[in-house]
Coordinates of N, CA and C and ligand atoms in Angstrom, one line a residue:
X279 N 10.4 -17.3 -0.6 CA 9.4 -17.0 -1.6 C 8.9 -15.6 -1.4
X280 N 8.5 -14.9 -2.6 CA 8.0 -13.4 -2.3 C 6.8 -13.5 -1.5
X281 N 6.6 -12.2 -1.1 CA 5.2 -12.0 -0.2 C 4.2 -12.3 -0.7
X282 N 2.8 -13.3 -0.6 CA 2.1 -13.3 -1.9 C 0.5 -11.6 -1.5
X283 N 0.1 -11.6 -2.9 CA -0.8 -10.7 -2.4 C -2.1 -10.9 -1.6
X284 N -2.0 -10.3 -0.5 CA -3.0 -10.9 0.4 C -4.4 -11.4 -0.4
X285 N -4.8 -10.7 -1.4 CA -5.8 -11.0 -2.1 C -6.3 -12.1 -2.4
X286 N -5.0 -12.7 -3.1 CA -5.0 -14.1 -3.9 C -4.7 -15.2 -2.7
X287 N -3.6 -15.0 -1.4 CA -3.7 -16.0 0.0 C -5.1 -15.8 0.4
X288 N -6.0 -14.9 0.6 CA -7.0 -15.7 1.2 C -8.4 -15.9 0.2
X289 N -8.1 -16.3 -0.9 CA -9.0 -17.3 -1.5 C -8.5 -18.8 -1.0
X290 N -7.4 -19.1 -0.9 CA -6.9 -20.4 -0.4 C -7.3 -20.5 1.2
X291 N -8.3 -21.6 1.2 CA -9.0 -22.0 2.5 C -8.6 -23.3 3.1
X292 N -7.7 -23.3 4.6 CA -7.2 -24.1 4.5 C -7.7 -24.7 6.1
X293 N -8.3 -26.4 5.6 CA -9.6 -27.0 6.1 C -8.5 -27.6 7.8
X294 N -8.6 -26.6 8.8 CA -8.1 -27.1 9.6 C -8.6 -28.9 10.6
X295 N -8.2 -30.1 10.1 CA -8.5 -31.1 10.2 C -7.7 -31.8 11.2
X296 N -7.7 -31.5 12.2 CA -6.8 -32.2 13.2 C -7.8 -32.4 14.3
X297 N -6.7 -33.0 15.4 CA -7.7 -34.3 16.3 C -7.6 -32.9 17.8
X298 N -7.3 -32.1 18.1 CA -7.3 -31.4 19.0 C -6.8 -29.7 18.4
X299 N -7.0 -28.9 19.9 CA -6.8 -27.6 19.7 C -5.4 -27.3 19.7
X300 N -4.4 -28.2 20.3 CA -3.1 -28.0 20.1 C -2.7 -28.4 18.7
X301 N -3.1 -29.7 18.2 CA -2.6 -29.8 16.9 C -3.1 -28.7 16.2
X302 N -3.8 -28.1 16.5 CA -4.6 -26.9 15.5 C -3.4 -25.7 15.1
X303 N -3.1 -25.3 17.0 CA -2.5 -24.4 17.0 C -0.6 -24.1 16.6
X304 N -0.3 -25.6 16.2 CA 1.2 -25.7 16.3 C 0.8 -25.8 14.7
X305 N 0.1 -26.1 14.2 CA -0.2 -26.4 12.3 C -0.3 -24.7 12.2
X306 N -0.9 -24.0 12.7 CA -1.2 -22.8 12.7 C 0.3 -21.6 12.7
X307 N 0.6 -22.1 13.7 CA 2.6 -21.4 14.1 C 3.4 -22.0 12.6
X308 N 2.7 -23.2 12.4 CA 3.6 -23.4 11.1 C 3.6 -22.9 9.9
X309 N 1.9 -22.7 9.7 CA 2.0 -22.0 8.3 C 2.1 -20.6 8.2
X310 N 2.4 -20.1 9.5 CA 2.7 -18.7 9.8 C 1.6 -17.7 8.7
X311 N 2.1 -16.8 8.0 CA 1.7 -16.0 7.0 C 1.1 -16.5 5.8
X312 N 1.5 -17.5 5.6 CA 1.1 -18.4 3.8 C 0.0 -18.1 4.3
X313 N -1.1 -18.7 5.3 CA -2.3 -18.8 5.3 C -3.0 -17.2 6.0
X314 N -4.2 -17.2 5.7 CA -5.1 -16.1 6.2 C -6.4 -16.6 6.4
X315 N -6.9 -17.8 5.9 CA -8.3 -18.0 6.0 C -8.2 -19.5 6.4
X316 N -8.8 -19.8 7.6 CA -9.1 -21.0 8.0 C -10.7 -21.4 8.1
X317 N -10.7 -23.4 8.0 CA -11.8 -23.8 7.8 C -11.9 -24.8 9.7
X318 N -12.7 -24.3 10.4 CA -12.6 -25.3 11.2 C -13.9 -26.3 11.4
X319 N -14.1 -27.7 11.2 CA -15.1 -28.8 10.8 C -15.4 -29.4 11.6
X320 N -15.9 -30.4 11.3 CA -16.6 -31.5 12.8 C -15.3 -31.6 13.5
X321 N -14.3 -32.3 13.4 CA -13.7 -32.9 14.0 C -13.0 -31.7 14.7
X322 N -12.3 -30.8 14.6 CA -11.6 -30.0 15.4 C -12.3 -28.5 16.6
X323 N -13.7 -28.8 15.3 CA -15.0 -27.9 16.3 C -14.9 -29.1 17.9
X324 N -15.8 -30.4 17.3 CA -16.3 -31.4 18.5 C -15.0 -31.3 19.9
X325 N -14.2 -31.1 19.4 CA -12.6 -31.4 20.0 C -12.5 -30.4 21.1
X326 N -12.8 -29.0 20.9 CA -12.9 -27.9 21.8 C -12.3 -26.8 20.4
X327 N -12.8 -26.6 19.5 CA -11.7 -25.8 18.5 C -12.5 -24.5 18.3
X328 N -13.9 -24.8 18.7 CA -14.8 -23.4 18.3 C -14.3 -22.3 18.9
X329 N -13.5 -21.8 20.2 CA -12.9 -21.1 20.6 C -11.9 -20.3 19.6
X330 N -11.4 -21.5 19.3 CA -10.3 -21.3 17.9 C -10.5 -19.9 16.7
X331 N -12.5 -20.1 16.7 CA -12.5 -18.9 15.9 C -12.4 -17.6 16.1
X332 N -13.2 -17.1 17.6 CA -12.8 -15.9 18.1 C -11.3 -15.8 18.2
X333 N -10.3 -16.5 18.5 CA -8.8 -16.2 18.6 C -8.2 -16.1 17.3
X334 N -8.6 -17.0 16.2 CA -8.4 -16.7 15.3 C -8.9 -15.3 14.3
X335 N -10.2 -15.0 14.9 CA -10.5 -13.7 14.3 C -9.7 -12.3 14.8
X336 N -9.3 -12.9 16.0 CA -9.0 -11.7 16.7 C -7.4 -11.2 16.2
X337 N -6.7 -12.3 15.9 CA -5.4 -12.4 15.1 C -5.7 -12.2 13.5
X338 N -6.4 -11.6 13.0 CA -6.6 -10.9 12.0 C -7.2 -12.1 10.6
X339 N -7.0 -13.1 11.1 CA -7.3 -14.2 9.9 C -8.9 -14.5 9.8
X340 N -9.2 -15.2 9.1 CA -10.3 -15.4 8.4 C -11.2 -16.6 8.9
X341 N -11.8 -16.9 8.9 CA -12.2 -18.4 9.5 C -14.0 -18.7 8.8
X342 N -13.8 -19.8 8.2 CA -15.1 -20.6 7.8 C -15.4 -21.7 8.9
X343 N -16.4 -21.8 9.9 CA -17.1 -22.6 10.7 C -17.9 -23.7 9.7
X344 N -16.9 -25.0 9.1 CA -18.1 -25.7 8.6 C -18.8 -26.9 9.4
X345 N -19.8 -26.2 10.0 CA -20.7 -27.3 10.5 C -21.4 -27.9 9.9
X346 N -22.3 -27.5 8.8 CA -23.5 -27.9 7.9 C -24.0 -28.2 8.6
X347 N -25.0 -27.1 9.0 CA -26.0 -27.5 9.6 C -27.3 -27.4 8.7
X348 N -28.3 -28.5 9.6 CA -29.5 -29.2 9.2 C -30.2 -30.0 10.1
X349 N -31.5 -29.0 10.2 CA -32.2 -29.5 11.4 C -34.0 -28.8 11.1
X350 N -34.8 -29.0 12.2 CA -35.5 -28.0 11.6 C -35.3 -26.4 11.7
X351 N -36.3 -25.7 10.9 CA -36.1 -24.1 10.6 C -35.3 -23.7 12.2
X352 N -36.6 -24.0 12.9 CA -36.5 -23.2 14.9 C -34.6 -23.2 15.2
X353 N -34.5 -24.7 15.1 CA -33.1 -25.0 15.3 C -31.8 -24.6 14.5
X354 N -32.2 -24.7 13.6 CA -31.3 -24.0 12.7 C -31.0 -22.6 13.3
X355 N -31.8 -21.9 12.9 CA -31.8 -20.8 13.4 C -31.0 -20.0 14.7
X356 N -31.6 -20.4 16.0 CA -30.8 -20.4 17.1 C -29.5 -21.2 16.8
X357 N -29.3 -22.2 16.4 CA -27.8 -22.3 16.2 C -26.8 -20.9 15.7
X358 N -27.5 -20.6 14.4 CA -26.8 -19.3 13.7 C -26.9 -18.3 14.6
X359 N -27.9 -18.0 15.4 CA -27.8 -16.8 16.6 C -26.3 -17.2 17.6
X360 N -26.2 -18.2 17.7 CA -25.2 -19.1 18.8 C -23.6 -18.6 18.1
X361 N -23.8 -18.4 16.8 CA -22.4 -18.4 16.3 C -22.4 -17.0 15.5
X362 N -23.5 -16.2 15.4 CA -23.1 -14.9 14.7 C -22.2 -14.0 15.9
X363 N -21.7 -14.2 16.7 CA -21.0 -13.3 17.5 C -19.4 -13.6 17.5
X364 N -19.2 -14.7 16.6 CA -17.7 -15.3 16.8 C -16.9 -14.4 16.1
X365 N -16.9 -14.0 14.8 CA -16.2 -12.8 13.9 C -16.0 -14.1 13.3
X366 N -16.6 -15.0 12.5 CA -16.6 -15.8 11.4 C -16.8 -15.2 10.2
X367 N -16.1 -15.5 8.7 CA -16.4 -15.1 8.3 C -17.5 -15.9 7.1
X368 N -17.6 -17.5 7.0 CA -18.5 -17.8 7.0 C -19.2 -19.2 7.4
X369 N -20.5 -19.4 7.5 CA -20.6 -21.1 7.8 C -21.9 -21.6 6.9
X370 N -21.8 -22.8 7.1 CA -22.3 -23.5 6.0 C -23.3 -24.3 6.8
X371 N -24.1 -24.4 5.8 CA -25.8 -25.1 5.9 C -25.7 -26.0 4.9
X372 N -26.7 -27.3 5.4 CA -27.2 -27.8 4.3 C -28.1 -27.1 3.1
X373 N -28.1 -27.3 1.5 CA -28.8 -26.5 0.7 C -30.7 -27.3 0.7
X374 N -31.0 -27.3 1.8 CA -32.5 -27.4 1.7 C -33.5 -25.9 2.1
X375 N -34.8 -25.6 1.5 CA -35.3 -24.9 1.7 C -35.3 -24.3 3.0
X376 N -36.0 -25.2 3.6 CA -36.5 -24.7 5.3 C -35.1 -24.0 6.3
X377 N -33.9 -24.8 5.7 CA -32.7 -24.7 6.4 C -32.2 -23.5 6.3
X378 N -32.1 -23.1 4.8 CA -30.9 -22.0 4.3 C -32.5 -20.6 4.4
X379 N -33.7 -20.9 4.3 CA -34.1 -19.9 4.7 C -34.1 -19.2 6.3
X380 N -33.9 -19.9 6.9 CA -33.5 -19.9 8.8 C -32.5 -19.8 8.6
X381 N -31.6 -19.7 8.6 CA -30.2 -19.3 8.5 C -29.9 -18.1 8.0
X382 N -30.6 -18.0 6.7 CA -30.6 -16.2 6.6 C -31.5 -15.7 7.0
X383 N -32.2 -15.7 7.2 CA -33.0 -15.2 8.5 C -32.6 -14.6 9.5
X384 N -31.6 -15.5 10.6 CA -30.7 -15.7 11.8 C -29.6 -15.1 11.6
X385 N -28.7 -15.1 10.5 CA -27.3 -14.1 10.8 C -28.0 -13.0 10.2
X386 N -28.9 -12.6 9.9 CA -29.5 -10.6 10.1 C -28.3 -10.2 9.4
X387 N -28.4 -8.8 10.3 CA -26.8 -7.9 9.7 C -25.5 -8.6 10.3
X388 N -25.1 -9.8 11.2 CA -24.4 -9.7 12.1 C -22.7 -10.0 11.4
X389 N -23.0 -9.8 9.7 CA -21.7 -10.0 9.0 C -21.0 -11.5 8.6
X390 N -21.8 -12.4 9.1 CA -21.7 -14.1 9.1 C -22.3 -13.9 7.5
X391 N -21.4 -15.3 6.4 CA -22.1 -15.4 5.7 C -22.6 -16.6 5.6
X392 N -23.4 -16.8 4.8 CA -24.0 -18.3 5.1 C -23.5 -19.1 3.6
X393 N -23.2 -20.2 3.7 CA -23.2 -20.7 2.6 C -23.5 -22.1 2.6
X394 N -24.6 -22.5 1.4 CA -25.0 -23.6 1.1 C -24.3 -24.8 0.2
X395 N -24.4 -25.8 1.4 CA -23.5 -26.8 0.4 C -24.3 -27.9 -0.3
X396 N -24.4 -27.8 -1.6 CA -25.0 -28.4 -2.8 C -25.3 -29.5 -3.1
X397 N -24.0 -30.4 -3.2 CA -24.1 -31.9 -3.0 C -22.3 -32.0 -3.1
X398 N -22.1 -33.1 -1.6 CA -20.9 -32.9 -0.9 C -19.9 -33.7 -1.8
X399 N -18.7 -33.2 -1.8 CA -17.9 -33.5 -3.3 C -17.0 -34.7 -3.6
X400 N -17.7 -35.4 -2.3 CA -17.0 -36.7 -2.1 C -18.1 -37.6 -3.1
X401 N -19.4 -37.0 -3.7 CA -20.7 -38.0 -4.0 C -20.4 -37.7 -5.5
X402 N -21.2 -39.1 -6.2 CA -21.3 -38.5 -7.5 C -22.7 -39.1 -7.5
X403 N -22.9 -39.4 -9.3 CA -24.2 -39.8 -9.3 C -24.8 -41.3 -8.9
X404 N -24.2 -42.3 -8.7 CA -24.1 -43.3 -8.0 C -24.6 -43.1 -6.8
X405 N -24.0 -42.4 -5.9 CA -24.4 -42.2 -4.6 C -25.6 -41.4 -4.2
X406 N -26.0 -40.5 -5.1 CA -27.1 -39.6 -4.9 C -28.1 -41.0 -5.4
X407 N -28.0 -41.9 -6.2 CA -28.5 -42.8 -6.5 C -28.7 -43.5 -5.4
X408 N -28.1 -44.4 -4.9 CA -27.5 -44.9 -3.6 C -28.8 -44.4 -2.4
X409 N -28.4 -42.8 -2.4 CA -29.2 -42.2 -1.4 C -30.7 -41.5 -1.8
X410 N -31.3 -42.4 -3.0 CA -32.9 -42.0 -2.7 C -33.0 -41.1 -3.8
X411 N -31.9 -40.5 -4.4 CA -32.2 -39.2 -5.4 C -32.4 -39.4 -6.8
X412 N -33.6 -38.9 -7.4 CA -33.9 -39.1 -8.5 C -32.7 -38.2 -9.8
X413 N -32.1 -37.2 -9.6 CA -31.2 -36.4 -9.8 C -30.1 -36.9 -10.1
X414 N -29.3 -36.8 -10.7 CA -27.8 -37.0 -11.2 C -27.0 -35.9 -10.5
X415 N -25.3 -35.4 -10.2 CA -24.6 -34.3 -9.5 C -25.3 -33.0 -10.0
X416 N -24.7 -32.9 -11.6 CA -25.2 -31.6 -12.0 C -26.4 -31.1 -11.8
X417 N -27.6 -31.9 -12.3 CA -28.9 -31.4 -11.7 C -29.0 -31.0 -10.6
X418 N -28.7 -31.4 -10.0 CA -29.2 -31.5 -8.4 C -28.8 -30.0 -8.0
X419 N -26.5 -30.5 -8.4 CA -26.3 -28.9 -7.7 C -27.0 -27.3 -8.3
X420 N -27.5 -27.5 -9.6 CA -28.1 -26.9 -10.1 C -29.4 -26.0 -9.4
X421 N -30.2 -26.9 -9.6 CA -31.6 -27.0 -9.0 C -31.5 -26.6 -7.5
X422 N -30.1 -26.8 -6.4 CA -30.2 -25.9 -4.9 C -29.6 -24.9 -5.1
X423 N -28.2 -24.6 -6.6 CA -27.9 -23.2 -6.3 C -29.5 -22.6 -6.9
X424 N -30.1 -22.2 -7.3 CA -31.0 -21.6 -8.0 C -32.2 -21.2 -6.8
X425 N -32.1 -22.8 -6.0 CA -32.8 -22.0 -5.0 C -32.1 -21.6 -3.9
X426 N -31.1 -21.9 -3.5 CA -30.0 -20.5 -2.9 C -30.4 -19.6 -3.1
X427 N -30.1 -19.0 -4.6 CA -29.7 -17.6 -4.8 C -31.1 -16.9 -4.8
X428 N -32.4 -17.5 -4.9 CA -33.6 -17.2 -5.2 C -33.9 -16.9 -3.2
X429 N -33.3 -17.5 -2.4 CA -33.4 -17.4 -0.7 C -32.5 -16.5 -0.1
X430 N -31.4 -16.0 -1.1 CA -30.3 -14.3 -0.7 C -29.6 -15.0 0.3
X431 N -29.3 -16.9 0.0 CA -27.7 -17.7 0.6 C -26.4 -16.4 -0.1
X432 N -25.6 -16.7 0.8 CA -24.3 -15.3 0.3 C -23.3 -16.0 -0.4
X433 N -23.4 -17.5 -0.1 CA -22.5 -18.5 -1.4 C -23.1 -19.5 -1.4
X434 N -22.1 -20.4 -2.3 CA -22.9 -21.9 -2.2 C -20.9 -22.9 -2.1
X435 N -21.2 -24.2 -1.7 CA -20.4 -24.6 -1.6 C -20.5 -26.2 -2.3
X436 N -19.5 -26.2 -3.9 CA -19.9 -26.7 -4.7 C -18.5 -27.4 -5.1
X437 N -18.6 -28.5 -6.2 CA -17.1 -29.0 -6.6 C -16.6 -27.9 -7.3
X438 N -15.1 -27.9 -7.8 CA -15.5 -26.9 -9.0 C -15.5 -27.6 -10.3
X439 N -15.7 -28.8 -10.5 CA -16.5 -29.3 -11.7 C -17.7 -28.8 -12.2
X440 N -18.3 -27.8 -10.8 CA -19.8 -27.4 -11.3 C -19.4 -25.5 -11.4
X441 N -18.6 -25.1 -11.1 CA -18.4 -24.0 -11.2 C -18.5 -22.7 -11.9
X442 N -18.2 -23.3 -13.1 CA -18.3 -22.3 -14.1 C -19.6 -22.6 -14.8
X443 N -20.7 -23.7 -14.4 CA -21.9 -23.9 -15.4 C -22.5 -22.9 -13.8
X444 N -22.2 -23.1 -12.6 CA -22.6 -22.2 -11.6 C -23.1 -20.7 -11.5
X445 N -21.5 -20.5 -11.9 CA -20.9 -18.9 -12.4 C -21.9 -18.5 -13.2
X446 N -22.1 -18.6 -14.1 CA -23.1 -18.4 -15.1 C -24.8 -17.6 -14.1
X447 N -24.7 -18.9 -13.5 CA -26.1 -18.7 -13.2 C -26.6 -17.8 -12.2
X448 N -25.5 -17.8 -11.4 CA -25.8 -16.9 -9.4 C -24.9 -15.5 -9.9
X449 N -23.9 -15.3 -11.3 CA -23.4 -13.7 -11.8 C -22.1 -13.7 -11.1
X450 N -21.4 -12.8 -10.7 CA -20.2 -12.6 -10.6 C -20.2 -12.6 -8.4
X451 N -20.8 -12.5 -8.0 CA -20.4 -11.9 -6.8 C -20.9 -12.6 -5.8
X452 N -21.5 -13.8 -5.9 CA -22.0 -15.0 -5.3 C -20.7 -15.9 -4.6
X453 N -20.2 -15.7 -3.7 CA -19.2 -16.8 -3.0 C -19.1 -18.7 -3.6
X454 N -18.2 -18.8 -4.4 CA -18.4 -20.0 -4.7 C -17.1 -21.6 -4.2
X455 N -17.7 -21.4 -3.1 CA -16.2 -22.1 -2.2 C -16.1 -23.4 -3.0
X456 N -15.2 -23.8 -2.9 CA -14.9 -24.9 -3.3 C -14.0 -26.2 -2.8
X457 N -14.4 -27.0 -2.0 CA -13.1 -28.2 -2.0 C -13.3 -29.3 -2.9
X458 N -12.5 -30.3 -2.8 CA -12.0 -31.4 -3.9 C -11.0 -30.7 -4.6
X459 N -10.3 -29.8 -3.8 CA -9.6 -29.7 -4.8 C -7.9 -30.5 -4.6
X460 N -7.1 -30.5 -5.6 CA -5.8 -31.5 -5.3 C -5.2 -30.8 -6.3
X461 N -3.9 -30.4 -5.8 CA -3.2 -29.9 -6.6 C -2.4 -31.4 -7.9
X462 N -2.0 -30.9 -9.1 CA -1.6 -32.2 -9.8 C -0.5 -33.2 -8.8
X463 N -1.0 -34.6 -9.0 CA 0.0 -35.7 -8.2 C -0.5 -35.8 -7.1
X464 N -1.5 -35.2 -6.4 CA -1.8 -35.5 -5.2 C -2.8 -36.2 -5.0
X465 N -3.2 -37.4 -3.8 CA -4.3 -38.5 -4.2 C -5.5 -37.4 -3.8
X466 N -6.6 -38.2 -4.4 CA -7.9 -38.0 -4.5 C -8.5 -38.2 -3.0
X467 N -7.7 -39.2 -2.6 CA -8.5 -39.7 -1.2 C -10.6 -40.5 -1.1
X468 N -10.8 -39.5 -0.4 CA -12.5 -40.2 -0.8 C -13.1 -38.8 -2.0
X469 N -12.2 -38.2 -2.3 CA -13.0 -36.9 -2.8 C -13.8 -37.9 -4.4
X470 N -14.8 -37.2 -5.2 CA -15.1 -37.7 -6.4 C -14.9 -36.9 -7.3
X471 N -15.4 -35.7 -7.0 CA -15.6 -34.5 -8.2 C -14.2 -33.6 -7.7
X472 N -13.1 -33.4 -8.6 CA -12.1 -32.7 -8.1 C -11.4 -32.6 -9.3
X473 N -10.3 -30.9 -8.9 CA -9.8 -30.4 -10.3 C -8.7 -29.7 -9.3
X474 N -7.2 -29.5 -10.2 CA -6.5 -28.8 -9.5 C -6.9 -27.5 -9.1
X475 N -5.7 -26.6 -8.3 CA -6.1 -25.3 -8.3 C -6.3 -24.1 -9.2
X476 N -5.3 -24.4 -9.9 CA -5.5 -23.6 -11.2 C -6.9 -23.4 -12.3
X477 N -7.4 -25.1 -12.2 CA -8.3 -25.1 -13.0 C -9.7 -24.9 -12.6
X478 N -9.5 -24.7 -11.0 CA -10.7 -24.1 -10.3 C -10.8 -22.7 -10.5
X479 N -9.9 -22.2 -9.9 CA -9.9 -20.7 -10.3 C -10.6 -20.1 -11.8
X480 N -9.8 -20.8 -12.4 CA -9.8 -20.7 -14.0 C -11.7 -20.5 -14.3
X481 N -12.0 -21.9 -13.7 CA -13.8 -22.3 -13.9 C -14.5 -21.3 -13.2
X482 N -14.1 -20.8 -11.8 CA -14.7 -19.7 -11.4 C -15.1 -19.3 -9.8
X483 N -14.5 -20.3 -8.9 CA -14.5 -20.8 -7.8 C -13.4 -18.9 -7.4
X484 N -14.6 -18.8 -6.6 CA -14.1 -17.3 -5.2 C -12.9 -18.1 -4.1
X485 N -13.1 -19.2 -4.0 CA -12.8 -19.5 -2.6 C -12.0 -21.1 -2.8
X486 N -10.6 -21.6 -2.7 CA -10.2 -23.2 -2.8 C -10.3 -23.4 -0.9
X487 N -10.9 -24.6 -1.2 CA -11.0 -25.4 0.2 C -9.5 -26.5 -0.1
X488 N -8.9 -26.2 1.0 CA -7.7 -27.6 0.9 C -7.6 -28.2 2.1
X489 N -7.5 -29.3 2.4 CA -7.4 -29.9 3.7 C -5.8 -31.0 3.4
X490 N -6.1 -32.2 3.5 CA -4.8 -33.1 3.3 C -3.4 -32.8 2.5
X491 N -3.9 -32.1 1.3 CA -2.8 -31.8 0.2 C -1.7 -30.8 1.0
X492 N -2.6 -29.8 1.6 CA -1.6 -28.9 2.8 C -1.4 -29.6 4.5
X493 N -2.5 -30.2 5.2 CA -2.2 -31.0 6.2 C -1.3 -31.7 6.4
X494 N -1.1 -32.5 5.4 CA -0.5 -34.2 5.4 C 1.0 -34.0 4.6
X495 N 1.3 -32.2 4.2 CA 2.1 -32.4 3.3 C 4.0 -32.7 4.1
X496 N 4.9 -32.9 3.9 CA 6.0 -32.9 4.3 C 6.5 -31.5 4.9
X497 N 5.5 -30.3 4.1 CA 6.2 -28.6 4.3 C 4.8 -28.2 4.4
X498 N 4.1 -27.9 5.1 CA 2.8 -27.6 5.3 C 2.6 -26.3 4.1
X499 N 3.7 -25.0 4.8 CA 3.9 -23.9 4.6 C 4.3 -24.0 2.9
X500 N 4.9 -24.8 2.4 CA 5.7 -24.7 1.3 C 3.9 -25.6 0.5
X501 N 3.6 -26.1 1.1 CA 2.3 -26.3 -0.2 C 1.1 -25.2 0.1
X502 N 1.2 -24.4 0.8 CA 0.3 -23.8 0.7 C 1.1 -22.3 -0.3
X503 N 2.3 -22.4 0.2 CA 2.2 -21.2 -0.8 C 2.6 -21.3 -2.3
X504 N 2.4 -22.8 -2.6 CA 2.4 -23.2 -3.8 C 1.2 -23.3 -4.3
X505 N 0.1 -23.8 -3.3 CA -1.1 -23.3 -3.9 C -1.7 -21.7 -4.2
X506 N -1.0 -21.0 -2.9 CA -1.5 -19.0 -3.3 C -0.6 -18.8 -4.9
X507 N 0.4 -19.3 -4.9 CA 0.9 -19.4 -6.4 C 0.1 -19.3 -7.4
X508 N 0.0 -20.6 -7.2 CA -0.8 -21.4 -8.7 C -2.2 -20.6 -9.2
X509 N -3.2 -20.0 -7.6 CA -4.1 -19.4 -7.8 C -3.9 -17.5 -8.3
X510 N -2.8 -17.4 -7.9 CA -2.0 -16.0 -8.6 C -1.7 -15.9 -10.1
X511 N -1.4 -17.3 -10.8 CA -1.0 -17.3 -11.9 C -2.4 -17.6 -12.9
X512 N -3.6 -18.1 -12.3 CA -4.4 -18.6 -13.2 C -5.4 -17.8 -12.8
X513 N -5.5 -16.2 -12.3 CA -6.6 -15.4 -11.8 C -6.6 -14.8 -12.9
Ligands
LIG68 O1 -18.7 -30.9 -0.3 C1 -17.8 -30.8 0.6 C2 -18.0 -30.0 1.7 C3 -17.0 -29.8 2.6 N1 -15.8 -30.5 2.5 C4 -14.8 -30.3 3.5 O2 -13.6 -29.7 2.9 C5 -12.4 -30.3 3.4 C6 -11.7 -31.0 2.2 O3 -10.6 -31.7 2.7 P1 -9.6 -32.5 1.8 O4 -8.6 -33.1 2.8 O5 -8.8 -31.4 1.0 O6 -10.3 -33.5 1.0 C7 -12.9 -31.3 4.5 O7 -12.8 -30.6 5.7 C8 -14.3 -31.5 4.2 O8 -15.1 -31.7 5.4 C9 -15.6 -31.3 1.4 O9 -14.6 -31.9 1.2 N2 -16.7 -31.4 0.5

């Protein structure tokens, strides 16, 4: 397959989801070049993988730390002091006031960006129901990008079902990551709110989060660069 333009590979964020630092690093040898931006999460952080990011920064790739953190201001905070020295290029907070304002606070100049995750794209409105919230998805995600952007969060991390009513609101240069995404024929899994790649792009999403679709796939390599594809053709 031709070279794709670095540009359009690292919008494609690929959610490193494995049970150790070796599965990390042999999934890593695999997708060789296809990939540039990695996501590393609870499970492969808890594991010993935070390492992972200085090595991986240092090898020129990209790396999203998603911890979502949420705690109080104090703590929050020193956590982001803990991790602005990795060469991450961003990590994620929960979207509550006290949180995402200590968080920007905390990464200062140090080039970390922060990004707020809205309401997680496995929920819809049943479950925010479920969980105490007077709010439906859209509101909600609405109502925390607004106060993101109003606190100078550097993205937000959203379905892209909400994307382009998003786009609208935070303007062109607001980071708008996105997982749930599944390219067509691929299962949903626990996701709720989800759209292929193309049609995220399309809605307005900076950034595709993918985990299982490229993980789990038969050619790791060959679905991801079917996804830099797809996001090449519908940019
Ligand atoms: O709202 C959110 C926030 C984060 N995630 C993370 O993205 C990946 C998605 O993985 P898939 O296998 O493609 O479903 C995963 O690491 C989640 O922790 C999210 O899905 N939704």
């Amino acid at each position: 397959m031709a070279q794709a333009d670095p540009a359009d590979r690292d919008r494609l964020i690929v959610a490193l989801d494995v049970p150790s630092v070796a599965a990390a690093n042999a999934m890593i040898e695999k997708l060789g070049d296809s990939v540039g931006f990695y996501k590393i999460g609870y499970q492969l952080a808890y594991a010993g993988g935070l390492p992972l990011v200085e090595k991986l920064a240092r090898a020129g790739k990209k790396v999203f730390v998603d911890l979502k953190l949420h705690d109080i201001g104090n703590t929050v905070a020193r956590g982001v002091e803990s991790l602005n020295s990795l060469g991450a290029t961003f990590l994620t907070v929960h979207a509550y006031p006290q949180t995402m304002k200590a968080a920007v606070a905390a990464r200062g100049d140090s080039g970390l960006k922060i990004l707020a995750v809205t309401v997680l794209t496995s929920y819809d409105d049943s479950d925010l129901a479920d969980a105490g919230y007077r709010f439906g998805v859209r509101d909600l995600v609405e109502a925390r990008a607004r106060q993101a952007l109003a606190i100078g969060v550097d993205g937000l991390v959203c379905s892209p079902e909400e994307a382009a009513n998003l786009r609208g609101i935070v303007g062109p240069d607001m980071a708008l990551v996105t997982p749930g995404i599944r390219p067509a024929g691929a299962a949903a899994g626990d996701q709720k709110r989800i759209m292929t790649p193309a049609r995220a792009i399309t809605a307005g999403a900076s950034h595709l989060v993918v985990g299982r679709p490229v993980m789990e796939a038969a050619d790791p390599k060959q679905a991801a660069e079917a996804i830099v594809a797809e996001i090449a053709q519908a940019k």
